[in-house]
Amino acid sequence: ACSITFSNLPPLDGGSYLVTANYQGYIPNLMGKSSGSNTFTINAATPVITLSEPSGITPNATNGVYYLLTGSDSTVTVNVSSTVGGAPTGTVTFMNGSQPLMCPAASGPAVPCTATYTSNQNWTFSLSVLTAGAYNLTAIYNGDQNFAAGPSTTATAFQDIAQSVLITANPASVTTTAGTPVSTTLTIQSLVGFAAPSGANVTCLVNPPNFPYDSECTFSNPQPAICAPSPGVTCTPAQTVLTLSTNIPVNLASSKSGARRAQPPTPPLALAGLFGLGLLGLALRRRAIFNRYLLNLVCLVLFFAGTMMGITSCTNSSYTKTPPIPHYTTAAGPYSITIQVSDTSTGVVESLPFTLPVTINAAQ
């Protein structure tokens, strides 16, 4: 028995191979011809797949999020490499979370987004085709004969947005007792070039039950000016102080409000006064028919009586007791107040969604 090692085999691609060895025999040893075969497999190499962050974009200093202006020419790069050498080929697609990332086609329905091969095992993908929204991309290498398919080792998250602002609060949530005002400082930061040099409206969205009844929010600067950073220009984010006041007669619910408005009684003698005034005029015109002095006296009495009753009827004299003063109480509980920045002329919302958690405790 012997073994023979072949050292001159050509490079083999991944896949299965059937190898047959033929022995031609050796007459002096009376060894005849023979052959044998076997199957072996060369497995595809497992590559390392990496996905870059969007080019030309730095993460936001406040929350670390990459914000990308919709339609910008930023790209991401996918690199496919292997420790066993060789040059991976094939295609690269993407997943957005658990769903395939789809791109518009020249005609017909959308198709899976694919990256374009450039060089050195790099594929690039332009983000300009994406619509506004939040993305969490994973690159998928679809493999070739020598390199296995697989996802990128990390995901890339970013938000594709129009020009807008980011709202943050300090403190990020507030707690108060009903009837006691509470405040927080809002910081309004320009994103992807947004600017409002003449100011933008800051408002609370009054949408019960998220916004508490019998309460209101006010701002120390309801129309702050917002500037956009540019190369060589640094802007300080705008700030305004939000104050939430409770137990006040605003934003009332008809089923919750204890307020009652007293209606003044109808002054019947006021009509008599007017009638008396009319008789007075009639008497002055028909002096020849009526007793002028008597009618004048009666009319004057009725007139002054009606006038006094009309004046005094606006008081509480008709009540048996003084009605209670209306009392307003904001219900205790957790709330989530939506705050937004909008254009002063059109009312279009220009801020990313922001809510302030608020807890109101019942007064002791």
PDB file of C-alpha atoms in Angstrom, residues 91-322:
ATOM      1  CA  THR A  91     -24.516  41.374  -5.681  1.00  0.00           C
ATOM      2  CA  VAL A  92     -25.344  43.281  -2.517  1.00  0.00           C
ATOM      3  CA  THR A  93     -28.885  44.146  -1.431  1.00  0.00           C
ATOM      4  CA  PHE A  94     -30.284  45.632   1.769  1.00  0.00           C
ATOM      5  CA  MET A  95     -32.749  44.984   4.539  1.00  0.00           C
ATOM      6  CA  ASN A  96     -34.521  47.796   6.405  1.00  0.00           C
ATOM      7  CA  GLY A  97     -35.197  46.188   9.751  1.00  0.00           C
ATOM      8  CA  SER A  98     -36.940  42.914   8.931  1.00  0.00           C
ATOM      9  CA  GLN A  99     -38.153  44.010   5.482  1.00  0.00           C
ATOM     10  CA  PRO A 100     -36.281  44.228   2.158  1.00  0.00           C
ATOM     11  CA  LEU A 101     -35.325  47.780   1.238  1.00  0.00           C
ATOM     12  CA  MET A 102     -37.259  48.679  -1.903  1.00  0.00           C
ATOM     13  CA  CYS A 103     -36.326  51.299  -4.513  1.00  0.00           C
ATOM     14  CA  PRO A 104     -38.448  52.851  -7.274  1.00  0.00           C
ATOM     15  CA  ALA A 105     -38.075  51.268 -10.709  1.00  0.00           C
ATOM     16  CA  ALA A 106     -37.973  53.065 -14.044  1.00  0.00           C
ATOM     17  CA  SER A 107     -41.414  51.570 -14.681  1.00  0.00           C
ATOM     18  CA  GLY A 108     -43.644  49.232 -12.757  1.00  0.00           C
ATOM     19  CA  PRO A 109     -43.497  48.326  -9.073  1.00  0.00           C
ATOM     20  CA  ALA A 110     -40.575  48.956  -6.741  1.00  0.00           C
ATOM     21  CA  VAL A 111     -37.641  46.539  -6.769  1.00  0.00           C
ATOM     22  CA  PRO A 112     -35.064  45.540  -4.108  1.00  0.00           C
ATOM     23  CA  CYS A 113     -32.354  48.177  -3.744  1.00  0.00           C
ATOM     24  CA  THR A 114     -28.915  46.996  -4.917  1.00  0.00           C
ATOM     25  CA  ALA A 115     -25.445  48.452  -4.418  1.00  0.00           C
ATOM     26  CA  THR A 116     -23.007  49.079  -7.288  1.00  0.00           C
ATOM     27  CA  TYR A 117     -19.585  47.432  -7.302  1.00  0.00           C
ATOM     28  CA  THR A 118     -16.723  49.928  -7.450  1.00  0.00           C
ATOM     29  CA  SER A 119     -13.345  48.373  -6.581  1.00  0.00           C
ATOM     30  CA  ASN A 120     -11.401  46.488  -3.907  1.00  0.00           C
ATOM     31  CA  GLN A 121     -14.443  44.437  -2.915  1.00  0.00           C
ATOM     32  CA  ASN A 122     -16.464  47.598  -2.254  1.00  0.00           C
ATOM     33  CA  TRP A 123     -20.077  48.209  -3.247  1.00  0.00           C
ATOM     34  CA  THR A 124     -21.692  51.670  -2.902  1.00  0.00           C
ATOM     35  CA  PHE A 125     -25.344  52.692  -2.605  1.00  0.00           C
ATOM     36  CA  SER A 126     -26.736  56.223  -3.021  1.00  0.00           C
ATOM     37  CA  LEU A 127     -29.269  57.244  -0.369  1.00  0.00           C
ATOM     38  CA  SER A 128     -30.779  59.919  -2.634  1.00  0.00           C
ATOM     39  CA  VAL A 129     -33.450  57.452  -3.820  1.00  0.00           C
ATOM     40  CA  LEU A 130     -34.911  57.040  -0.335  1.00  0.00           C
ATOM     41  CA  THR A 131     -38.033  58.786   0.892  1.00  0.00           C
ATOM     42  CA  ALA A 132     -38.344  60.476   4.283  1.00  0.00           C
ATOM     43  CA  GLY A 133     -38.426  58.120   7.249  1.00  0.00           C
ATOM     44  CA  ALA A 134     -36.370  56.216   9.801  1.00  0.00           C
ATOM     45  CA  TYR A 135     -34.022  53.520   8.490  1.00  0.00           C
ATOM     46  CA  ASN A 136     -32.071  50.691  10.059  1.00  0.00           C
ATOM     47  CA  LEU A 137     -30.115  49.157   7.167  1.00  0.00           C
ATOM     48  CA  THR A 138     -28.335  45.826   6.985  1.00  0.00           C
ATOM     49  CA  ALA A 139     -26.287  44.898   3.889  1.00  0.00           C
ATOM     50  CA  ILE A 140     -26.874  41.428   2.463  1.00  0.00           C
ATOM     51  CA  TYR A 141     -24.097  39.858   0.360  1.00  0.00           C
ATOM     52  CA  ASN A 142     -25.740  37.304  -1.910  1.00  0.00           C
ATOM     53  CA  GLY A 143     -22.603  35.166  -2.358  1.00  0.00           C
ATOM     54  CA  ASP A 144     -20.808  33.579  -5.312  1.00  0.00           C
ATOM     55  CA  GLN A 145     -19.137  30.249  -6.016  1.00  0.00           C
ATOM     56  CA  ASN A 146     -16.268  30.828  -3.599  1.00  0.00           C
ATOM     57  CA  PHE A 147     -17.763  33.106  -0.938  1.00  0.00           C
ATOM     58  CA  ALA A 148     -20.834  32.406   1.162  1.00  0.00           C
ATOM     59  CA  ALA A 149     -23.780  34.747   1.407  1.00  0.00           C
ATOM     60  CA  GLY A 150     -24.485  36.598   4.617  1.00  0.00           C
ATOM     61  CA  PRO A 151     -25.483  39.849   6.344  1.00  0.00           C
ATOM     62  CA  SER A 152     -23.216  42.671   7.417  1.00  0.00           C
ATOM     63  CA  THR A 153     -21.745  42.453  10.884  1.00  0.00           C
ATOM     64  CA  THR A 154     -23.437  45.705  11.939  1.00  0.00           C
ATOM     65  CA  ALA A 155     -26.499  47.748  10.972  1.00  0.00           C
ATOM     66  CA  THR A 156     -26.556  51.438  10.049  1.00  0.00           C
ATOM     67  CA  ALA A 157     -29.353  53.610  11.465  1.00  0.00           C
ATOM     68  CA  PHE A 158     -30.284  57.107  10.279  1.00  0.00           C
ATOM     69  CA  GLN A 159     -33.291  59.344   9.698  1.00  0.00           C
ATOM     70  CA  ASP A 160     -34.088  60.756   6.276  1.00  0.00           C
ATOM     71  CA  ILE A 161     -35.867  64.085   6.922  1.00  0.00           C
ATOM     72  CA  ALA A 162     -36.841  67.409   5.404  1.00  0.00           C
ATOM     73  CA  GLN A 163     -35.399  70.558   6.949  1.00  0.00           C
ATOM     74  CA  SER A 164     -36.755  70.662  10.500  1.00  0.00           C
ATOM     75  CA  VAL A 165     -35.846  71.153  14.155  1.00  0.00           C
ATOM     76  CA  LEU A 166     -35.128  68.871  17.095  1.00  0.00           C
ATOM     77  CA  ILE A 167     -36.827  69.646  20.438  1.00  0.00           C
ATOM     78  CA  THR A 168     -35.324  68.486  23.732  1.00  0.00           C
ATOM     79  CA  ALA A 169     -36.349  69.326  27.309  1.00  0.00           C
ATOM     80  CA  ASN A 170     -34.436  69.792  30.550  1.00  0.00           C
ATOM     81  CA  PRO A 171     -35.736  68.228  32.690  1.00  0.00           C
ATOM     82  CA  ALA A 172     -36.993  65.616  30.246  1.00  0.00           C
ATOM     83  CA  SER A 173     -40.136  65.003  32.345  1.00  0.00           C
ATOM     84  CA  VAL A 174     -41.923  67.027  35.036  1.00  0.00           C
ATOM     85  CA  THR A 175     -44.059  66.273  38.095  1.00  0.00           C
ATOM     86  CA  THR A 176     -46.262  68.731  39.971  1.00  0.00           C
ATOM     87  CA  THR A 177     -49.280  68.992  42.278  1.00  0.00           C
ATOM     88  CA  ALA A 178     -52.551  70.232  40.813  1.00  0.00           C
ATOM     89  CA  GLY A 179     -52.628  73.997  41.219  1.00  0.00           C
ATOM     90  CA  THR A 180     -48.834  74.403  41.285  1.00  0.00           C
ATOM     91  CA  PRO A 181     -47.128  75.554  38.045  1.00  0.00           C
ATOM     92  CA  VAL A 182     -44.140  73.585  36.792  1.00  0.00           C
ATOM     93  CA  SER A 183     -41.524  74.509  34.172  1.00  0.00           C
ATOM     94  CA  THR A 184     -38.959  72.950  31.870  1.00  0.00           C
ATOM     95  CA  THR A 185     -36.472  74.488  29.438  1.00  0.00           C
ATOM     96  CA  LEU A 186     -36.897  73.556  25.779  1.00  0.00           C
ATOM     97  CA  THR A 187     -33.936  73.597  23.407  1.00  0.00           C
ATOM     98  CA  ILE A 188     -34.745  73.949  19.708  1.00  0.00           C
ATOM     99  CA  GLN A 189     -31.959  72.808  17.392  1.00  0.00           C
ATOM    100  CA  SER A 190     -31.767  73.279  13.616  1.00  0.00           C
ATOM    101  CA  LEU A 191     -31.518  70.087  11.543  1.00  0.00           C
ATOM    102  CA  VAL A 192     -30.201  69.678   7.957  1.00  0.00           C
ATOM    103  CA  GLY A 193     -30.167  73.409   7.239  1.00  0.00           C
ATOM    104  CA  PHE A 194     -33.459  74.590   8.755  1.00  0.00           C
ATOM    105  CA  ALA A 195     -33.592  78.302   9.575  1.00  0.00           C
ATOM    106  CA  ALA A 196     -36.261  80.697  10.870  1.00  0.00           C
ATOM    107  CA  PRO A 197     -34.461  84.017  11.446  1.00  0.00           C
ATOM    108  CA  SER A 198     -37.757  85.826  12.022  1.00  0.00           C
ATOM    109  CA  GLY A 199     -38.971  83.260  14.547  1.00  0.00           C
ATOM    110  CA  ALA A 200     -41.181  80.178  14.590  1.00  0.00           C
ATOM    111  CA  ASN A 201     -44.245  79.402  16.725  1.00  0.00           C
ATOM    112  CA  VAL A 202     -43.812  77.069  19.703  1.00  0.00           C
ATOM    113  CA  THR A 203     -47.095  75.597  20.931  1.00  0.00           C
ATOM    114  CA  CYS A 204     -48.575  72.764  22.966  1.00  0.00           C
ATOM    115  CA  LEU A 205     -51.035  70.558  21.145  1.00  0.00           C
ATOM    116  CA  VAL A 206     -54.199  70.572  23.260  1.00  0.00           C
ATOM    117  CA  ASN A 207     -55.519  67.083  22.638  1.00  0.00           C
ATOM    118  CA  PRO A 208     -57.159  65.555  25.739  1.00  0.00           C
ATOM    119  CA  PRO A 209     -56.888  63.055  27.294  1.00  0.00           C
ATOM    120  CA  ASN A 210     -53.128  63.410  26.658  1.00  0.00           C
ATOM    121  CA  PHE A 211     -53.301  67.087  27.574  1.00  0.00           C
ATOM    122  CA  PRO A 212     -54.879  67.702  31.023  1.00  0.00           C
ATOM    123  CA  TYR A 213     -58.169  69.552  31.344  1.00  0.00           C
ATOM    124  CA  ASP A 214     -58.299  72.881  33.183  1.00  0.00           C
ATOM    125  CA  SER A 215     -54.677  73.653  32.364  1.00  0.00           C
ATOM    126  CA  GLU A 216     -52.573  75.558  29.872  1.00  0.00           C
ATOM    127  CA  CYS A 217     -48.944  75.908  28.817  1.00  0.00           C
ATOM    128  CA  THR A 218     -47.169  79.191  28.187  1.00  0.00           C
ATOM    129  CA  PHE A 219     -43.727  79.994  26.810  1.00  0.00           C
ATOM    130  CA  SER A 220     -41.203  82.611  27.871  1.00  0.00           C
ATOM    131  CA  ASN A 221     -40.318  83.059  24.192  1.00  0.00           C
ATOM    132  CA  PRO A 222     -43.196  81.793  22.016  1.00  0.00           C
ATOM    133  CA  GLN A 223     -41.486  82.761  18.716  1.00  0.00           C
ATOM    134  CA  PRO A 224     -37.742  82.051  19.020  1.00  0.00           C
ATOM    135  CA  ALA A 225     -35.433  82.788  16.098  1.00  0.00           C
ATOM    136  CA  ILE A 226     -33.643  79.696  14.759  1.00  0.00           C
ATOM    137  CA  CYS A 227     -30.417  79.805  12.757  1.00  0.00           C
ATOM    138  CA  ALA A 228     -28.863  77.068  10.617  1.00  0.00           C
ATOM    139  CA  PRO A 229     -25.189  76.130  11.031  1.00  0.00           C
ATOM    140  CA  SER A 230     -23.076  76.364   7.882  1.00  0.00           C
ATOM    141  CA  PRO A 231     -19.394  75.886   7.053  1.00  0.00           C
ATOM    142  CA  GLY A 232     -17.514  78.281   9.283  1.00  0.00           C
ATOM    143  CA  VAL A 233     -20.686  79.419  11.085  1.00  0.00           C
ATOM    144  CA  THR A 234     -21.696  78.010  14.473  1.00  0.00           C
ATOM    145  CA  CYS A 235     -25.232  78.585  15.746  1.00  0.00           C
ATOM    146  CA  THR A 236     -26.461  78.398  19.315  1.00  0.00           C
ATOM    147  CA  PRO A 237     -29.767  76.463  19.565  1.00  0.00           C
ATOM    148  CA  ALA A 238     -32.767  78.549  20.588  1.00  0.00           C
ATOM    149  CA  GLN A 239     -34.312  78.109  24.029  1.00  0.00           C
ATOM    150  CA  THR A 240     -37.663  78.856  25.635  1.00  0.00           C
ATOM    151  CA  VAL A 241     -39.124  78.014  29.041  1.00  0.00           C
ATOM    152  CA  LEU A 242     -42.402  76.080  29.048  1.00  0.00           C
ATOM    153  CA  THR A 243     -44.634  76.606  32.088  1.00  0.00           C
ATOM    154  CA  LEU A 244     -47.614  74.320  32.705  1.00  0.00           C
ATOM    155  CA  SER A 245     -50.355  75.828  34.880  1.00  0.00           C
ATOM    156  CA  THR A 246     -53.248  73.791  36.290  1.00  0.00           C
ATOM    157  CA  ASN A 247     -56.576  74.386  38.074  1.00  0.00           C
ATOM    158  CA  ILE A 248     -57.516  77.254  35.769  1.00  0.00           C
ATOM    159  CA  PRO A 249     -60.686  77.735  33.667  1.00  0.00           C
ATOM    160  CA  VAL A 250     -59.302  76.863  30.248  1.00  0.00           C
ATOM    161  CA  ASN A 251     -59.605  73.763  28.064  1.00  0.00           C
ATOM    162  CA  LEU A 252     -62.792  72.856  29.950  1.00  0.00           C
ATOM    163  CA  ALA A 253     -64.655  69.601  29.477  1.00  0.00           C
ATOM    164  CA  SER A 254     -68.425  70.062  29.526  1.00  0.00           C
ATOM    165  CA  SER A 255     -68.811  66.955  31.682  1.00  0.00           C
ATOM    166  CA  LYS A 256     -66.048  67.999  34.101  1.00  0.00           C
ATOM    167  CA  SER A 257     -66.525  71.712  34.510  1.00  0.00           C
ATOM    168  CA  GLY A 258     -68.267  72.765  37.707  1.00  0.00           C
ATOM    169  CA  ALA A 259     -68.633  76.308  36.470  1.00  0.00           C
ATOM    170  CA  ARG A 260     -72.153  77.727  36.335  1.00  0.00           C
ATOM    171  CA  ARG A 261     -73.096  81.120  35.045  1.00  0.00           C
ATOM    172  CA  ALA A 262     -76.099  82.818  36.694  1.00  0.00           C
ATOM    173  CA  GLN A 263     -78.575  84.315  34.282  1.00  0.00           C
ATOM    174  CA  PRO A 264     -80.024  87.660  35.422  1.00  0.00           C
ATOM    175  CA  PRO A 265     -83.791  87.621  35.926  1.00  0.00           C
ATOM    176  CA  THR A 266     -85.894  89.351  33.331  1.00  0.00           C
ATOM    177  CA  PRO A 267     -86.788  92.806  34.658  1.00  0.00           C
ATOM    178  CA  PRO A 268     -90.518  93.058  33.905  1.00  0.00           C
ATOM    179  CA  LEU A 269     -90.845  96.627  35.158  1.00  0.00           C
ATOM    180  CA  ALA A 270     -88.233  97.751  32.686  1.00  0.00           C
ATOM    181  CA  LEU A 271     -90.909  97.329  30.041  1.00  0.00           C
ATOM    182  CA  ALA A 272     -93.259  99.338  32.191  1.00  0.00           C
ATOM    183  CA  GLY A 273     -90.684 102.102  32.333  1.00  0.00           C
ATOM    184  CA  LEU A 274     -90.407 102.119  28.578  1.00  0.00           C
ATOM    185  CA  PHE A 275     -94.184 102.103  28.294  1.00  0.00           C
ATOM    186  CA  GLY A 276     -94.381 104.989  30.690  1.00  0.00           C
ATOM    187  CA  LEU A 277     -91.879 106.893  28.612  1.00  0.00           C
ATOM    188  CA  GLY A 278     -94.066 106.300  25.591  1.00  0.00           C
ATOM    189  CA  LEU A 279     -97.132 107.565  27.405  1.00  0.00           C
ATOM    190  CA  LEU A 280     -95.179 110.597  28.441  1.00  0.00           C
ATOM    191  CA  GLY A 281     -94.458 111.389  24.857  1.00  0.00           C
ATOM    192  CA  LEU A 282     -98.084 110.740  23.948  1.00  0.00           C
ATOM    193  CA  ALA A 283     -99.272 112.986  26.721  1.00  0.00           C
ATOM    194  CA  LEU A 284     -97.030 115.765  25.618  1.00  0.00           C
ATOM    195  CA  ARG A 285     -98.486 115.520  22.124  1.00  0.00           C
ATOM    196  CA  ARG A 286    -102.175 115.175  23.121  1.00  0.00           C
ATOM    197  CA  ARG A 287    -102.450 117.799  25.791  1.00  0.00           C
ATOM    198  CA  ALA A 288    -105.916 118.680  24.670  1.00  0.00           C
ATOM    199  CA  ILE A 289    -107.421 115.208  25.412  1.00  0.00           C
ATOM    200  CA  PHE A 290    -105.661 113.991  28.559  1.00  0.00           C
ATOM    201  CA  ASN A 291    -104.992 115.606  31.879  1.00  0.00           C
ATOM    202  CA  ARG A 292    -101.482 116.706  31.149  1.00  0.00           C
ATOM    203  CA  TYR A 293    -100.221 116.991  34.711  1.00  0.00           C
ATOM    204  CA  LEU A 294    -101.675 113.695  35.918  1.00  0.00           C
ATOM    205  CA  LEU A 295    -100.417 111.694  32.953  1.00  0.00           C
ATOM    206  CA  ASN A 296     -96.981 113.268  33.201  1.00  0.00           C
ATOM    207  CA  LEU A 297     -96.774 112.278  36.858  1.00  0.00           C
ATOM    208  CA  VAL A 298     -97.882 108.663  36.232  1.00  0.00           C
ATOM    209  CA  CYS A 299     -95.508 108.253  33.308  1.00  0.00           C
ATOM    210  CA  LEU A 300     -92.584 109.646  35.260  1.00  0.00           C
ATOM    211  CA  VAL A 301     -93.255 107.265  38.175  1.00  0.00           C
ATOM    212  CA  LEU A 302     -93.439 104.254  35.869  1.00  0.00           C
ATOM    213  CA  PHE A 303     -90.312 105.369  34.021  1.00  0.00           C
ATOM    214  CA  PHE A 304     -88.172 105.729  37.136  1.00  0.00           C
ATOM    215  CA  ALA A 305     -89.516 102.482  38.611  1.00  0.00           C
ATOM    216  CA  GLY A 306     -88.639 100.560  35.461  1.00  0.00           C
ATOM    217  CA  THR A 307     -85.193 102.137  35.331  1.00  0.00           C
ATOM    218  CA  MET A 308     -84.374 101.222  38.936  1.00  0.00           C
ATOM    219  CA  MET A 309     -85.632  97.661  38.527  1.00  0.00           C
ATOM    220  CA  GLY A 310     -83.568  97.241  35.343  1.00  0.00           C
ATOM    221  CA  ILE A 311     -80.431  98.375  37.186  1.00  0.00           C
ATOM    222  CA  THR A 312     -80.961  96.349  40.356  1.00  0.00           C
ATOM    223  CA  SER A 313     -81.981  93.183  38.476  1.00  0.00           C
ATOM    224  CA  CYS A 314     -78.257  92.573  37.631  1.00  0.00           C
ATOM    225  CA  THR A 315     -77.436  92.003  41.312  1.00  0.00           C
ATOM    226  CA  ASN A 316     -77.857  88.840  43.405  1.00  0.00           C
ATOM    227  CA  SER A 317     -80.979  90.272  45.089  1.00  0.00           C
ATOM    228  CA  SER A 318     -83.188  87.567  43.519  1.00  0.00           C
ATOM    229  CA  TYR A 319     -81.099  84.726  44.995  1.00  0.00           C
ATOM    230  CA  THR A 320     -81.979  83.225  48.355  1.00  0.00           C
ATOM    231  CA  LYS A 321     -78.216  82.763  48.866  1.00  0.00           C
ATOM    232  CA  THR A 322     -75.058  83.769  47.004  1.00  0.00           C
TER     233      THR A 322
END
